[in-house]
GROMACS .gro file of C-alpha atoms in nm:
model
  157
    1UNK     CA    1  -0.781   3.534  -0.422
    2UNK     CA    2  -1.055   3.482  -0.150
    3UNK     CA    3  -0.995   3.445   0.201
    4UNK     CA    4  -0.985   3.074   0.204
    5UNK     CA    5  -0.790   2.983  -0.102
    6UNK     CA    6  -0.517   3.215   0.060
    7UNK     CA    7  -0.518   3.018   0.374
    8UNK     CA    8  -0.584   2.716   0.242
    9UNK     CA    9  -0.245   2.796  -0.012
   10UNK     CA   10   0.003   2.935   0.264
   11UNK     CA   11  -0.107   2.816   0.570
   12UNK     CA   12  -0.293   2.495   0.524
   13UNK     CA   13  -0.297   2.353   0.872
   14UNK     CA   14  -0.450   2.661   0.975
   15UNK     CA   15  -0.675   2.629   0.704
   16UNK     CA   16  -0.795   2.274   0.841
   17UNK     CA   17  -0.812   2.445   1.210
   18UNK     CA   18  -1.043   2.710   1.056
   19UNK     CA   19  -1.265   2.463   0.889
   20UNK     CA   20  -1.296   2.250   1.150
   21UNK     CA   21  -1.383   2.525   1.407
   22UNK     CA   22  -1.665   2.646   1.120
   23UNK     CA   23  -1.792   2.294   1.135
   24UNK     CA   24  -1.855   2.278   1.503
   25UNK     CA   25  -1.993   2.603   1.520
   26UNK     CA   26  -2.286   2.524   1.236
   27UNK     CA   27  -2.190   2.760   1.018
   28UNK     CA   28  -2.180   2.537   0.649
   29UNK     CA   29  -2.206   2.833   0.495
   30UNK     CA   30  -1.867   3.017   0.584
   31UNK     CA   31  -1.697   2.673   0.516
   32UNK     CA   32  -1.469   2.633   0.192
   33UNK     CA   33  -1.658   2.349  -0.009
   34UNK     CA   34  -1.423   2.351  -0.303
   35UNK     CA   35  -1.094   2.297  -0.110
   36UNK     CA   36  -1.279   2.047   0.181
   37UNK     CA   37  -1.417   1.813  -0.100
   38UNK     CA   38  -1.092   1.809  -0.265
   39UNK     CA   39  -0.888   1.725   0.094
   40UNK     CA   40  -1.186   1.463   0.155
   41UNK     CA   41  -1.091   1.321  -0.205
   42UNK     CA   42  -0.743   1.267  -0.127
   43UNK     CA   43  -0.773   1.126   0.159
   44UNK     CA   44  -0.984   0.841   0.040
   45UNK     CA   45  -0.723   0.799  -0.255
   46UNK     CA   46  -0.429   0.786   0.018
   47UNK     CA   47  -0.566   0.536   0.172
   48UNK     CA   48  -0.627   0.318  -0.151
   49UNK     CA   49  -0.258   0.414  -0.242
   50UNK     CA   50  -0.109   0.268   0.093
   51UNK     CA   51  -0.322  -0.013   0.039
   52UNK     CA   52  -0.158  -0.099  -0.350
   53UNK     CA   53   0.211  -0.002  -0.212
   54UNK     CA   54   0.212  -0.209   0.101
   55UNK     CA   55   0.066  -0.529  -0.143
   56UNK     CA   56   0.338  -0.466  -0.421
   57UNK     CA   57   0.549  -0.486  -0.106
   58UNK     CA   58   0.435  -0.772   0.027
   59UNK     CA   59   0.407  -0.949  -0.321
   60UNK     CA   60   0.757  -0.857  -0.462
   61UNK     CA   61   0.903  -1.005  -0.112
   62UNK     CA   62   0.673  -1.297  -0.168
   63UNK     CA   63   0.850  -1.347  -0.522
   64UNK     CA   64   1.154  -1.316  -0.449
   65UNK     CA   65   1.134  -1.577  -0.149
   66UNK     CA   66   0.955  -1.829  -0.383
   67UNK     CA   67   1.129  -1.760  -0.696
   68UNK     CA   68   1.513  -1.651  -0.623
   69UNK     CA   69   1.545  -1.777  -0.271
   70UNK     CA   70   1.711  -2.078  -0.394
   71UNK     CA   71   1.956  -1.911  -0.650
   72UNK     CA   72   2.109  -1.751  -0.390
   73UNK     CA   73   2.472  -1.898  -0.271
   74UNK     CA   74   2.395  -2.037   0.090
   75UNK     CA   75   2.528  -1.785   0.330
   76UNK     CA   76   2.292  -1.498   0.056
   77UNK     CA   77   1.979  -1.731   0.163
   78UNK     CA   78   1.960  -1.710   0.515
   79UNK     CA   79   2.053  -1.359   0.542
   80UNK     CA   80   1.809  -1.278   0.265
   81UNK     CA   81   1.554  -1.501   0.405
   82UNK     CA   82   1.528  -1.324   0.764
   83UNK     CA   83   1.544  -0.940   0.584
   84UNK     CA   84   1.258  -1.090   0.312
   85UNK     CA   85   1.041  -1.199   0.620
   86UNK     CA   86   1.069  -0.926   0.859
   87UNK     CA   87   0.996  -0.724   0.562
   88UNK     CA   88   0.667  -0.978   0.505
   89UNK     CA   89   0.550  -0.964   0.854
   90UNK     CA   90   0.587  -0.623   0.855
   91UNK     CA   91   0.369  -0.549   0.543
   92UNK     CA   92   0.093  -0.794   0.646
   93UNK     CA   93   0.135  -0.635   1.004
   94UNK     CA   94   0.071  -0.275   0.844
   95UNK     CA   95  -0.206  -0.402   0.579
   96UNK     CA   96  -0.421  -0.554   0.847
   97UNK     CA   97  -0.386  -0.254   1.088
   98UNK     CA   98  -0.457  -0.043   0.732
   99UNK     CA   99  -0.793  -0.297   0.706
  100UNK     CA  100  -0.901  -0.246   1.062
  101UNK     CA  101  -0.876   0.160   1.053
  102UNK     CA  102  -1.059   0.187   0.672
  103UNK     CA  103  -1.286  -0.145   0.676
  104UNK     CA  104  -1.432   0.007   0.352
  105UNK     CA  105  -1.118  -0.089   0.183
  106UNK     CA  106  -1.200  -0.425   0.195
  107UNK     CA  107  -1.422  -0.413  -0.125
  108UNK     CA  108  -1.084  -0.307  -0.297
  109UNK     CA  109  -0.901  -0.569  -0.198
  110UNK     CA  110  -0.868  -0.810  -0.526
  111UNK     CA  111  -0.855  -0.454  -0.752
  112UNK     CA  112  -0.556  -0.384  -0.521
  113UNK     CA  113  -0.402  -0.712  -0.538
  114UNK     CA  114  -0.434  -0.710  -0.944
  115UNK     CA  115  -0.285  -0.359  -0.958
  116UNK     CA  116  -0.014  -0.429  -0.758
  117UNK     CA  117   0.088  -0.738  -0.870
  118UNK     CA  118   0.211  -0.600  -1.207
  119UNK     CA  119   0.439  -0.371  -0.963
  120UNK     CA  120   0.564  -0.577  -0.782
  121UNK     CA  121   0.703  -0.833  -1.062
  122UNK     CA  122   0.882  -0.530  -1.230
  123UNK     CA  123   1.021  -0.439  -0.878
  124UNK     CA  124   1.135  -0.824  -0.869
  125UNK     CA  125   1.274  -0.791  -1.193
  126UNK     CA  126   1.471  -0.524  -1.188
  127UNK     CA  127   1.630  -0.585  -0.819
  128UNK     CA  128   1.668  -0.975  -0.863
  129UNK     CA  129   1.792  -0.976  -1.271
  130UNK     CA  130   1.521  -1.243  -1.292
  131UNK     CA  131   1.328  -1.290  -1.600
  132UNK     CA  132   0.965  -1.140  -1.628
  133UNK     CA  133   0.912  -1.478  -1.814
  134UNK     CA  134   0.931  -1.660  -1.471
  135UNK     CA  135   0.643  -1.551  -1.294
  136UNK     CA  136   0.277  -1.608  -1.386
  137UNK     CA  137   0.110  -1.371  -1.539
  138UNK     CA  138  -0.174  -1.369  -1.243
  139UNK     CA  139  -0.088  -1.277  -0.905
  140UNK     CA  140   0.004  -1.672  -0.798
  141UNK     CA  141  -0.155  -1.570  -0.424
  142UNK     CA  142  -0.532  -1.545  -0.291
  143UNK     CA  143  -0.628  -1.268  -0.068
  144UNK     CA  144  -0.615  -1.484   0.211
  145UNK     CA  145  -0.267  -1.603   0.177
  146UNK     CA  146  -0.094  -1.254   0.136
  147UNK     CA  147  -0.275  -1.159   0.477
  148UNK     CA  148  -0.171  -1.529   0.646
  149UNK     CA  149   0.129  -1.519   0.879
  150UNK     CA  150   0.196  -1.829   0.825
  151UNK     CA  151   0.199  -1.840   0.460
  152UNK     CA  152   0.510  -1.820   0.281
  153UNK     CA  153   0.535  -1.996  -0.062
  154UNK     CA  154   0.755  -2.310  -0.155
  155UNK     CA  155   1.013  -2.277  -0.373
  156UNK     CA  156   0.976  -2.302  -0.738
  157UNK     CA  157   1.310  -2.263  -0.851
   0.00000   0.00000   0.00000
């Protein structure tokens, strides 16, 4: 085991203070490539990841106000209603502060939207006991919408 993959293994913020400190002092050729390209990987991938889970957030909530919002016995809706759209502002809140920070995630926006779509139905499904059968088999909202305070669907129920 070399001297980096032990740092990197048991100490790893060390490890990035090391690297970091090899960086600013020039010297590439004391730096550990195999490790930093995998970190740098990750990170980009993180970033995608947050971007998928914070839309099959945002979409399941979305669902679940247009599609069970009106099943549920009066005093369920409004107390649903308010904990469904705090929990809408909040991921539109975090996805366009996730947007601003990474603008290159913005050309993986409709990949995002498709992937977590699927998600977000099966989350619907299995919380709400509503049929998969209900809900289109496309993502029912544009781009635009999901990131739209002021969007919130009818009721289809």
């Amino acid at each position: 085991m070399n001297k980096f993959t032990e740092l990197y293994e048991h100490d790893f913020n060390a490890w990035i203070h090391n690297q970091i400190s090899l960086l600013k002092a020039g010297k590439t050729n004391e730096i550990d490539i195999e490790h930093l390209i995998e970190e740098l990987e990750d990170m980009g991938k993180s970033n995608l990841r947050e971007l998928e889970s914070r839309f099959i957030i945002l979409i399941a909530h979305l669902l679940k106000w247009q599609f069970q919002l009106a099943t549920l016995e009066t005093q369920w809706q409004d107390f649903e209603g308010k904990s469904w759209r705090k929990t809408i502002i909040e991921q539109r809140t975090q996805l366009l502060y996730l947007l601003k920070k990474v603008p290159s995630l913005k050309q993986k926006l409709q990949n995002a939207v498709t992937e977590a779509y699927l998600e977000a139905v099966m989350l619907v499904v299995k919380e709400s006991k509503l049929s998969k059968s209900i809900f289109p088999i496309d993502c029912p909202y544009t781009i635009e919408q999901l990131l739209d305070d002021d969007f919130y669907p009818e009721n289809t129920v």
